Coordinates of C-alpha atoms in Angstrom, one line a residue:
X800 CA -9.2 -10.3 49.7
X801 CA -7.1 -9.4 46.7
X802 CA -3.8 -7.2 47.1
X803 CA -1.9 -5.1 44.5
X804 CA -0.4 -1.8 45.4
X805 CA -1.3 0.9 48.0
X806 CA -4.2 3.1 47.8
X807 CA -2.9 5.5 45.4
X808 CA -2.1 3.1 42.8
X809 CA 1.4 4.9 43.1
X810 CA 3.3 2.5 40.4
X811 CA 1.8 1.3 36.9
X812 CA 2.5 -2.2 38.4
X813 CA 0.0 -1.7 41.1
X814 CA -2.9 -1.7 38.4
X815 CA -2.4 -4.4 36.4
X816 CA -2.6 -7.9 37.9
X817 CA -6.2 -9.9 37.6
X818 CA -5.9 -13.7 36.8
X819 CA -7.9 -16.6 37.8
X820 CA -8.6 -20.0 36.5
X821 CA -12.0 -22.4 36.8
X822 CA -10.2 -26.0 36.0
X823 CA -11.1 -29.6 37.9
X824 CA -7.7 -30.0 39.6
X825 CA -8.7 -33.1 41.5
X826 CA -10.5 -34.9 38.8
X827 CA -13.8 -35.1 40.6
X828 CA -16.1 -33.7 37.6
X829 CA -16.8 -30.3 38.8
X830 CA -14.7 -26.9 38.5
X831 CA -12.4 -25.7 41.4
X832 CA -11.1 -22.1 41.5
X833 CA -7.4 -20.7 41.5
X834 CA -7.1 -16.9 42.3
X835 CA -3.8 -15.0 41.7
X836 CA -2.8 -12.2 44.6
X837 CA -0.6 -9.5 44.0
X838 CA 1.9 -7.3 46.6
X839 CA 3.5 -4.0 46.9
X840 CA 6.8 -2.4 45.6
X841 CA 7.6 -1.5 49.2
X842 CA 6.6 -5.4 50.1
X843 CA 5.1 -6.5 53.2
X844 CA 6.4 -7.5 56.9
X845 CA 7.4 -10.9 57.2
X846 CA 4.7 -13.4 57.3
X847 CA 2.2 -11.0 56.1
X848 CA 2.6 -11.4 52.3
X849 CA -0.5 -11.6 50.2
X850 CA -0.6 -15.5 48.6
X851 CA -2.5 -17.1 45.6
X852 CA -5.3 -19.1 46.9
X853 CA -6.6 -22.5 45.4
X854 CA -10.4 -23.2 46.1
X855 CA -11.7 -27.0 45.5
X856 CA -15.3 -26.9 44.6
X857 CA -17.4 -29.1 46.9
X858 CA -20.5 -28.9 45.5
X859 CA -22.8 -26.1 47.3
X860 CA -19.5 -24.0 48.5
X861 CA -15.3 -24.0 48.0
X862 CA -12.9 -25.1 50.5
X863 CA -9.6 -23.4 50.7
X864 CA -6.8 -26.0 49.6
X865 CA -3.6 -23.7 48.8
X866 CA -1.4 -24.8 52.0
X867 CA -2.4 -28.5 51.1
X868 CA -1.8 -28.4 47.8
X869 CA 1.4 -26.6 47.9
X870 CA -0.2 -23.3 45.8
X871 CA 0.3 -20.6 48.1
X872 CA 2.8 -18.6 45.7
X873 CA 3.7 -15.2 47.6
X874 CA 5.1 -13.6 44.3
X875 CA 3.4 -10.4 42.4
X876 CA 0.5 -12.4 40.3
X877 CA -0.5 -11.2 37.2
X878 CA -1.9 -14.3 35.1
X879 CA -2.2 -18.0 34.5
X880 CA -3.3 -21.0 32.1
X881 CA -3.9 -24.5 33.0
X882 CA -3.0 -27.2 30.5
X883 CA -2.0 -30.8 31.2
X884 CA 1.5 -30.1 29.1
X885 CA 2.9 -33.4 30.2
X886 CA -0.1 -35.3 28.9
X887 CA -0.4 -37.7 32.2
X888 CA -4.0 -36.9 32.7
X889 CA -3.9 -34.1 35.2
X890 CA -4.1 -30.3 34.7
X891 CA -1.1 -28.3 35.9
X892 CA -0.9 -24.3 36.2
X893 CA 1.7 -21.7 34.7
X894 CA 1.6 -18.2 36.5
X895 CA 3.2 -15.4 35.2
X896 CA 4.5 -12.8 37.7
X897 CA 6.3 -9.3 37.8
X898 CA 9.5 -11.6 38.6
X899 CA 10.0 -14.9 37.8
X900 CA 7.2 -17.2 36.3
X901 CA 6.1 -20.6 37.8
X902 CA 5.1 -23.8 36.7
X903 CA 3.4 -25.6 38.5
X904 CA 3.1 -29.8 37.9
X905 CA 0.1 -31.2 39.2
X906 CA 1.2 -34.6 41.3
X907 CA -2.4 -36.4 40.5
X908 CA -2.8 -36.8 44.4
X909 CA -4.2 -33.4 45.4
X910 CA -1.0 -31.7 45.4
X911 CA 1.3 -29.5 42.8
X912 CA 5.3 -29.4 42.6
X913 CA 7.1 -26.2 41.3
X914 CA 8.6 -27.7 38.1
X915 CA 9.6 -24.3 36.8
X916 CA 13.4 -25.0 36.6
X917 CA 13.4 -28.2 35.3
X918 CA 11.1 -27.0 32.7
X919 CA 13.0 -24.1 31.5
X920 CA 10.1 -21.5 31.6
X921 CA 11.1 -19.2 34.6
X922 CA 10.9 -15.9 32.4
X923 CA 12.2 -13.4 35.2
X924 CA 10.3 -10.1 33.4
X925 CA 6.8 -8.5 33.8
X926 CA 4.5 -11.4 32.6
X927 CA 0.8 -10.9 31.7
X928 CA -1.5 -13.1 29.2
X929 CA -0.3 -16.7 28.6
X930 CA -1.5 -19.5 26.8
X931 CA -0.8 -23.6 25.8
X932 CA -1.6 -24.5 22.4
X933 CA 0.1 -26.9 20.2
X934 CA 1.4 -24.8 17.3
X935 CA 3.5 -27.4 15.4
X936 CA 1.3 -30.1 15.5
X937 CA 3.4 -33.0 17.4
X938 CA 0.6 -33.5 20.2
X939 CA 2.2 -32.0 23.4
X940 CA 1.3 -28.3 24.2
X941 CA 3.5 -25.2 23.4
X942 CA 3.4 -22.4 25.7
X943 CA 3.2 -18.4 24.6
X944 CA 3.9 -16.0 27.8
X945 CA 4.0 -11.9 27.0
X946 CA 5.4 -9.5 28.9
X947 CA 4.4 -5.7 30.0
X948 CA 7.2 -3.5 30.7
X949 CA 10.7 -3.4 31.9
X950 CA 9.6 -2.0 35.1
X951 CA 13.0 -2.8 37.2
X952 CA 14.9 -0.4 34.5
X953 CA 12.1 2.0 35.1
X954 CA 12.2 1.9 39.0
X955 CA 16.4 1.9 38.5
X956 CA 16.6 5.2 35.3
X957 CA 13.6 7.1 36.4
X958 CA 13.5 9.8 39.2
X959 CA 10.3 10.9 38.5
X960 CA 7.9 7.9 39.0
X961 CA 4.7 10.2 38.5
X962 CA 3.1 12.9 36.1
X963 CA 0.1 15.1 35.8
X964 CA -2.7 13.4 33.6
X965 CA -5.8 16.1 33.2
X966 CA -5.0 17.9 36.4
X967 CA -4.3 14.8 38.6
X968 CA -0.6 13.6 39.4
X969 CA -0.7 9.8 38.5
X970 CA 1.7 7.1 37.9
X971 CA 3.9 7.0 35.0
X972 CA 3.4 4.5 32.0
X973 CA 3.4 3.0 30.2
X974 CA 3.9 4.9 27.5
X975 CA 7.7 6.0 28.2
X976 CA 8.7 2.8 29.4
X977 CA 10.4 0.4 27.4
X978 CA 8.5 -2.7 26.6
X979 CA 8.7 -6.7 27.8
X980 CA 9.9 -9.2 25.3
X981 CA 7.2 -12.0 24.7
X982 CA 8.3 -15.2 24.6
X983 CA 7.3 -18.5 22.7
X984 CA 8.2 -22.1 24.4
X985 CA 7.9 -25.1 22.5
X986 CA 7.6 -28.0 24.3
X987 CA 10.0 -30.9 23.8
X988 CA 7.9 -33.9 25.1
X989 CA 9.9 -34.5 28.2
X990 CA 8.8 -32.2 30.4
X991 CA 11.1 -29.3 29.1
X992 CA 10.3 -26.3 27.0
X993 CA 13.1 -24.3 24.3
X994 CA 12.9 -20.7 23.6
X995 CA 12.1 -20.8 20.2
X996 CA 10.8 -16.8 19.9
X997 CA 13.1 -16.1 17.4
X998 CA 13.3 -19.0 15.3
X999 CA 9.3 -19.3 15.3
X1000 CA 9.6 -15.7 13.9
X1001 CA 7.7 -14.2 16.7
X1002 CA 10.4 -12.1 18.2
X1003 CA 9.7 -8.3 17.6
X1004 CA 12.5 -5.4 17.2
X1005 CA 10.5 -3.1 19.3
X1006 CA 9.0 -4.7 22.3
X1007 CA 5.4 -4.0 23.0
X1008 CA 3.1 -3.9 26.0
X1009 CA 1.8 -7.4 25.9
X1010 CA -1.2 -8.2 27.9
X1011 CA -3.7 -10.2 26.8
X1012 CA -3.7 -13.4 24.9
X1013 CA -5.2 -16.1 23.0
X1014 CA -4.5 -19.1 20.5
X1015 CA -7.0 -20.0 18.2
X1016 CA -7.5 -21.3 14.3
X1017 CA -9.0 -17.9 13.1
X1018 CA -8.6 -18.7 9.4
X1019 CA -10.0 -22.3 9.8
X1020 CA -6.8 -24.1 8.3
X1021 CA -6.2 -26.5 11.0
X1022 CA -3.5 -24.5 12.6
X1023 CA -3.1 -22.8 15.8
X1024 CA -2.5 -18.8 15.4
X1025 CA -1.6 -16.3 17.8
X1026 CA -3.3 -12.9 19.1
X1027 CA -1.6 -10.2 21.4
X1028 CA -3.5 -7.5 22.9
X1029 CA -0.4 -4.7 23.0
X1030 CA -1.5 -1.6 25.3
X1031 CA -1.2 2.0 23.2
X1032 CA 0.9 -0.3 20.2
X1033 CA -0.5 -2.4 17.4
X1034 CA -1.8 -5.8 18.0
X1035 CA -0.2 -9.1 16.8
X1036 CA -2.3 -11.7 15.0
X1037 CA 0.4 -13.9 14.3
X1038 CA -1.0 -16.4 11.2
X1039 CA 0.8 -19.9 12.0
X1040 CA 2.7 -20.7 8.6
X1041 CA 2.6 -24.6 8.9
X1042 CA 6.1 -25.2 9.1
X1043 CA 7.3 -24.0 12.6
X1044 CA 7.2 -20.4 11.9
X1045 CA 4.7 -17.4 12.2
X1046 CA 4.1 -14.1 10.2
X1047 CA 2.7 -11.3 12.1
X1048 CA -0.5 -10.2 9.7
X1049 CA -2.4 -7.8 12.3
X1050 CA -2.0 -4.9 10.1
X1051 CA -3.0 -6.4 7.1
X1052 CA -5.7 -8.2 8.4
X1053 CA -7.3 -5.2 10.2
X1054 CA -6.9 -6.3 14.0
X1055 CA -3.6 -4.2 14.8
X1056 CA -5.5 -0.7 15.4
X1057 CA -9.1 0.6 15.8
X1058 CA -10.8 2.1 12.9
X1059 CA -9.3 5.5 13.0
X1060 CA -6.2 3.8 12.4
X1061 CA -4.8 4.7 16.0
X1062 CA -3.4 2.5 18.4
X1063 CA -5.5 1.7 21.3
X1064 CA -5.1 1.2 25.3
X1065 CA -5.7 -2.6 24.4
X1066 CA -6.3 -5.3 27.8
X1067 CA -8.3 -8.1 27.2
X1068 CA -9.9 -10.4 24.4
X1069 CA -13.0 -12.0 23.9
X1070 CA -12.7 -14.8 21.2
X1071 CA -15.4 -16.3 19.9
X1072 CA -18.3 -16.9 16.7
X1073 CA -20.8 -14.3 17.7
X1074 CA -22.9 -14.2 14.6
X1075 CA -22.4 -18.3 14.1
X1076 CA -21.3 -18.1 10.7
X1077 CA -18.1 -20.6 11.2
X1078 CA -15.7 -18.1 11.9
X1079 CA -13.9 -16.7 15.2
X1080 CA -14.5 -13.1 15.8
X1081 CA -12.5 -10.9 18.1
X1082 CA -13.4 -8.2 20.9
X1083 CA -10.6 -6.5 22.7
X1084 CA -11.2 -4.1 25.9
X1085 CA -9.7 -0.8 25.9
X1086 CA -9.3 2.3 27.9
X1087 CA -11.6 5.2 29.0
X1088 CA -13.0 7.8 26.2
X1089 CA -12.1 4.8 24.0
X1090 CA -14.3 2.4 23.0
X1091 CA -14.2 -1.4 23.0
X1092 CA -13.5 -2.9 19.4
X1093 CA -15.3 -5.6 17.5
X1094 CA -13.5 -7.3 14.8
X1095 CA -15.9 -9.2 12.7
X1096 CA -14.1 -12.1 11.0
X1097 CA -14.8 -11.9 7.4
X1098 CA -13.9 -15.7 6.4
X1099 CA -10.4 -16.1 7.7
X1100 CA -9.5 -13.2 4.8
X1101 CA -9.7 -9.7 6.8
X1102 CA -11.6 -8.5 10.3
X1103 CA -14.3 -5.4 9.8
X1104 CA -14.6 -3.0 12.7
X1105 CA -18.2 -3.6 13.7
X1106 CA -18.1 -1.7 17.1
X1107 CA -20.7 0.7 16.9
X1108 CA -22.7 -1.4 13.6
X1109 CA -23.1 -4.1 16.5
X1110 CA -24.0 -1.9 19.3
X1111 CA -20.7 -2.3 21.7
X1112 CA -19.1 1.3 20.9
X1113 CA -20.7 4.3 22.6
X1114 CA -21.8 1.7 25.4
X1115 CA -18.1 1.5 26.2
X1116 CA -16.9 5.1 26.0
X1117 CA -17.4 6.2 29.7
X1118 CA -15.6 2.5 31.0
X1119 CA -12.0 1.4 31.1
X1120 CA -12.4 -2.4 30.2
X1121 CA -10.4 -5.6 31.4
X1122 CA -11.7 -8.9 31.4
X1123 CA -14.3 -10.2 28.8
X1124 CA -15.6 -13.2 26.6
X1125 CA -18.2 -14.4 24.4
X1126 CA -20.4 -16.5 25.9
X1127 CA -24.5 -17.9 25.6
X1128 CA -25.8 -16.5 29.0
X1129 CA -29.0 -17.4 28.3
X1130 CA -28.6 -20.7 26.1
X1131 CA -30.6 -19.5 23.1
X1132 CA -28.1 -20.6 21.1
X1133 CA -25.8 -17.2 20.0
X1134 CA -23.2 -15.7 22.2
X1135 CA -23.4 -12.8 24.7
X1136 CA -20.8 -10.3 25.5
X1137 CA -19.7 -9.7 29.3
X1138 CA -16.9 -7.0 30.3
X1139 CA -15.4 -6.2 33.5
X1140 CA -14.3 -2.3 34.2
X1141 CA -12.7 -0.2 36.4
X1142 CA -10.4 2.5 36.1
X1143 CA -6.2 3.0 36.8
X1144 CA -6.3 6.1 39.0
X1145 CA -8.2 6.4 42.4
X1146 CA -7.3 10.2 42.2
X1147 CA -10.5 10.6 39.8
X1148 CA -12.5 9.8 43.1
X1149 CA -11.3 13.6 44.2
X1150 CA -11.7 14.9 40.7
X1151 CA -14.6 16.2 38.8
X1152 CA -14.1 14.6 35.5
X1153 CA -17.5 12.6 35.3
X1154 CA -15.8 9.1 36.0
X1155 CA -15.1 7.3 38.9
X1156 CA -12.3 4.8 39.7
X1157 CA -15.1 1.9 40.6
X1158 CA -17.0 1.2 37.6
X1159 CA -20.1 -1.5 37.5
X1160 CA -19.6 -4.3 35.0
X1161 CA -21.5 -5.0 31.9
X1162 CA -23.4 -7.9 30.1
X1163 CA -24.6 -7.7 26.2
X1164 CA -27.4 -9.6 25.1
X1165 CA -27.0 -10.9 21.6
X1166 CA -30.1 -10.1 19.7
X1167 CA -29.1 -12.6 16.9
X1168 CA -29.0 -10.0 14.3
X1169 CA -25.4 -8.9 14.8
X1170 CA -26.3 -6.9 17.1
X1171 CA -26.0 -6.8 20.8
X1172 CA -28.3 -4.4 23.7
X1173 CA -26.7 -4.0 26.8
X1174 CA -28.8 -5.7 29.8
X1175 CA -26.7 -5.0 32.7
X1176 CA -28.9 -3.2 34.6
X1177 CA -32.0 -5.6 34.3
X1178 CA -29.7 -8.8 34.7
X1179 CA -29.7 -9.1 38.5
X1180 CA -27.9 -7.2 41.4
X1181 CA -24.4 -8.7 40.8
X1182 CA -24.3 -6.5 37.6
X1183 CA -25.3 -3.1 39.8
X1184 CA -22.0 -3.4 42.1
X1185 CA -18.9 -1.1 41.5
X1186 CA -15.7 -2.3 42.1
X1187 CA -12.1 -2.0 40.2
X1188 CA -12.8 -5.1 38.4
X1189 CA -9.9 -6.8 36.2
X1190 CA -9.7 -10.3 35.0
X1191 CA -13.1 -12.6 34.4
X1192 CA -13.2 -16.2 34.3
X1193 CA -16.1 -18.1 32.8
X1194 CA -17.6 -21.7 33.8
X1195 CA -20.2 -23.5 34.9
X1196 CA -19.3 -24.0 38.3
X1197 CA -22.1 -25.3 39.8
X1198 CA -23.1 -28.1 36.4
X1199 CA -26.4 -26.5 36.3
X1200 CA -26.0 -26.2 32.4
X1201 CA -25.2 -22.2 32.1
X1202 CA -21.9 -20.1 32.5
X1203 CA -21.5 -18.5 35.5
X1204 CA -19.2 -15.8 36.0
X1205 CA -15.8 -15.2 38.7
X1206 CA -14.4 -11.4 38.6
X1207 CA -10.8 -10.4 40.5
X1208 CA -11.4 -7.0 42.1
X1209 CA -8.3 -4.7 43.0
X1210 CA -7.8 -4.3 46.5
X1211 CA -11.2 -5.6 47.3
X1212 CA -13.1 -8.8 47.6
X1213 CA -13.4 -10.9 44.3
X1214 CA -17.2 -11.6 42.8
X1215 CA -18.8 -14.7 41.9
X1216 CA -21.8 -14.3 39.6
X1217 CA -23.9 -17.0 39.7
X1218 CA -26.0 -17.3 36.6
X1219 CA -29.8 -18.2 37.4
X1220 CA -31.3 -16.7 33.9
X1221 CA -31.1 -19.3 31.3
X1222 CA -35.0 -19.0 30.7
X1223 CA -35.8 -22.9 30.4
X1224 CA -33.9 -22.8 27.3
X1225 CA -31.7 -26.4 26.4
X1226 CA -28.2 -26.8 26.7
X1227 CA -25.1 -29.2 25.6
X1228 CA -21.8 -29.3 27.3
X1229 CA -18.6 -31.1 25.9
X1230 CA -15.5 -32.2 27.4
X1231 CA -12.6 -33.2 25.3
X1232 CA -9.8 -36.1 25.9
X1233 CA -7.3 -36.2 23.5
X1234 CA -5.0 -39.4 22.1
X1235 CA -3.2 -39.0 19.2
X1236 CA -3.5 -35.2 19.8
X1237 CA -2.9 -33.1 23.5
X1238 CA -4.8 -34.7 26.6
X1239 CA -6.8 -31.8 26.9
X1240 CA -7.8 -31.4 23.2
X1241 CA -6.9 -27.9 23.2
X1242 CA -7.6 -26.7 19.8
X1243 CA -10.4 -29.0 18.7
X1244 CA -13.4 -27.5 16.7
X1245 CA -16.5 -28.6 18.2
X1246 CA -19.2 -27.9 15.9
X1247 CA -22.7 -28.2 17.4
X1248 CA -25.6 -28.6 14.4
X1249 CA -29.8 -28.1 15.1
X1250 CA -31.6 -28.0 12.1
X1251 CA -30.7 -25.1 10.1
X1252 CA -28.2 -23.6 12.7
X1253 CA -24.7 -24.3 13.5
X1254 CA -22.4 -23.1 16.5
X1255 CA -19.2 -23.5 16.5
X1256 CA -16.3 -23.5 19.8
X1257 CA -12.8 -24.2 20.2
X1258 CA -11.0 -25.8 23.3
X1259 CA -8.6 -23.3 24.6
X1260 CA -6.2 -22.5 27.3
X1261 CA -5.9 -19.2 28.5
X1262 CA -8.6 -16.6 27.6
X1263 CA -10.3 -12.8 28.5
X1264 CA -7.9 -11.0 30.6
X1265 CA -4.6 -13.1 32.1
X1266 CA -7.4 -15.9 32.8
X1267 CA -8.3 -19.3 32.4
X1268 CA -12.0 -20.4 31.7
X1269 CA -13.6 -23.9 31.6
X1270 CA -12.2 -26.3 29.0
X1271 CA -15.5 -27.5 28.6
X1272 CA -17.3 -26.4 25.4
X1273 CA -20.7 -25.0 26.3
X1274 CA -23.6 -24.7 23.8
X1275 CA -27.2 -23.0 24.1
X1276 CA -29.3 -25.0 21.9
X1277 CA -32.7 -22.5 22.9
X1278 CA -36.1 -24.7 22.5
X1279 CA -33.9 -27.5 20.5
X1280 CA -34.2 -30.6 23.0
X1281 CA -32.3 -32.7 20.6
X1282 CA -28.6 -32.1 19.0
X1283 CA -29.2 -33.5 15.0
X1284 CA -25.1 -33.8 14.9
X1285 CA -22.5 -33.5 17.1
X1286 CA -18.9 -32.9 15.2
X1287 CA -15.4 -32.9 16.7
X1288 CA -12.5 -31.6 14.7
X1289 CA -9.6 -33.0 16.7
X1290 CA -6.0 -31.3 16.2
X1291 CA -4.7 -34.5 14.3
X1292 CA -7.4 -34.2 11.6
X1293 CA -9.3 -36.6 12.9
X1294 CA -13.2 -36.1 12.7
X1295 CA -15.8 -38.0 14.5
X1296 CA -19.7 -37.1 14.1
X1297 CA -22.4 -38.2 16.5
X1298 CA -26.0 -37.7 15.7
X1299 CA -29.6 -37.5 17.7
X1300 CA -27.6 -36.2 20.9
X1301 CA -30.6 -35.5 23.8
X1302 CA -30.0 -32.1 25.3
X1303 CA -28.9 -30.8 28.8
X1304 CA -26.0 -33.2 29.4
X1305 CA -22.1 -33.2 29.3
X1306 CA -20.8 -35.3 26.8
X1307 CA -17.5 -36.8 27.0
X1308 CA -15.7 -37.5 24.0
X1309 CA -12.4 -39.7 23.6
X1310 CA -10.3 -39.2 20.2
X1311 CA -11.1 -42.2 18.5
X1312 CA -13.2 -44.0 20.6
X1313 CA -16.5 -41.7 20.9
X1314 CA -18.4 -40.5 23.8
X1315 CA -17.5 -42.3 26.7
X1316 CA -19.3 -40.7 28.9
X1317 CA -22.5 -38.7 29.4
X1318 CA -24.1 -36.8 32.4
X1319 CA -27.3 -35.2 32.5

């Protein structure tokens, strides 16, 4: 069971956590699950503190391997990202906390060790979203870590920890609090990182309230950019200049604010090419009585607000949204949309404001014409649950060819949504192993051509809201039983192409060696 704060959610920190990660920690070919846990400002009695948990995937069920793996962290967990940062062939975990962040190095024998001090990545703030990516193209993975607020300063200096909102006495923040400064770490290739935040021009004179973080090549120019969802402030879109520096172009290209020009209560990020035009689009989840915002990527030059045109505006107005992702749940060759919902204030259940604290999550089916249809109520009983949801992680955990969802719920048990609805459509999964590029192939573009349709995915670390998805790129193929052409564009610049691949299998591609494994 997840624990975060008390029953009244007395502090803003009580409401924010939510991270989990699907990844194969033991290299046995299936996806294991790491789940973060929280704490309380007043603490817990000795020996009863909540802990993070690692569950090994044993096919039909999961086995708790936390103690054996050395991953029972009792910090106040917030977010996480996974990557093989030292290029040794196994995947490591970075955890952001309220308090010191932690880097766990995978030893390759089922155990992890705390490498934080040696690596130099133990920021002691209010950590939130994070992502590994190779921003300077040197073949190893750098790290961006966001921070939310200076909560310690708030506790020390603010006598009244609550305020009145819509007639209810609720926790204070984040407005009125000091923002937390984000950090960019450069991987030095020897197990250590250097803080290059100022040098790389991603330092802000006025630190905002950072939450979701993703990295991807939004403008298709061959290098990795950074998008940060900021709560009640303008979002950052850091365009990689190719010389070790970034420029924040969020306001110039139209993703800093909503269509009205106002800052929104931004939480999580969905990043993907929902209309199959070759450019990655962005959806940001927002506060109650705002809409989630869908930014359509106009060929890397600008983003257009398509929220209402696409049918995800009014449908989100009554919800407070967090974890999210574009993914093809029905394998029909276009990306659908999932959104995890849950309010901030348990006091709502004693009021008459037309909204509850616990909320149902939402699934939107892509209709293939630039619009979505909400299908939550007819997509199975898992979408009927009402909980206080936060992060969501996406993966084919049972290796049956469709994407499943794990949702973390505050002060409740999590929800594992197994996908049983691909309607007989075909699929392809692609796993990347870098050689010149980083070992995970993070930043690789995977293109699948079937007849006149081309789909594209990018391999990414860090996603959704404070969470991490399966590295493997998943493609629904609809009725197509053969992929005409699979194209892999590696971060190194190498392009590899493979023709006439049968559908319904996992393909493992190693940089420079081609397809080294296939599994039905």
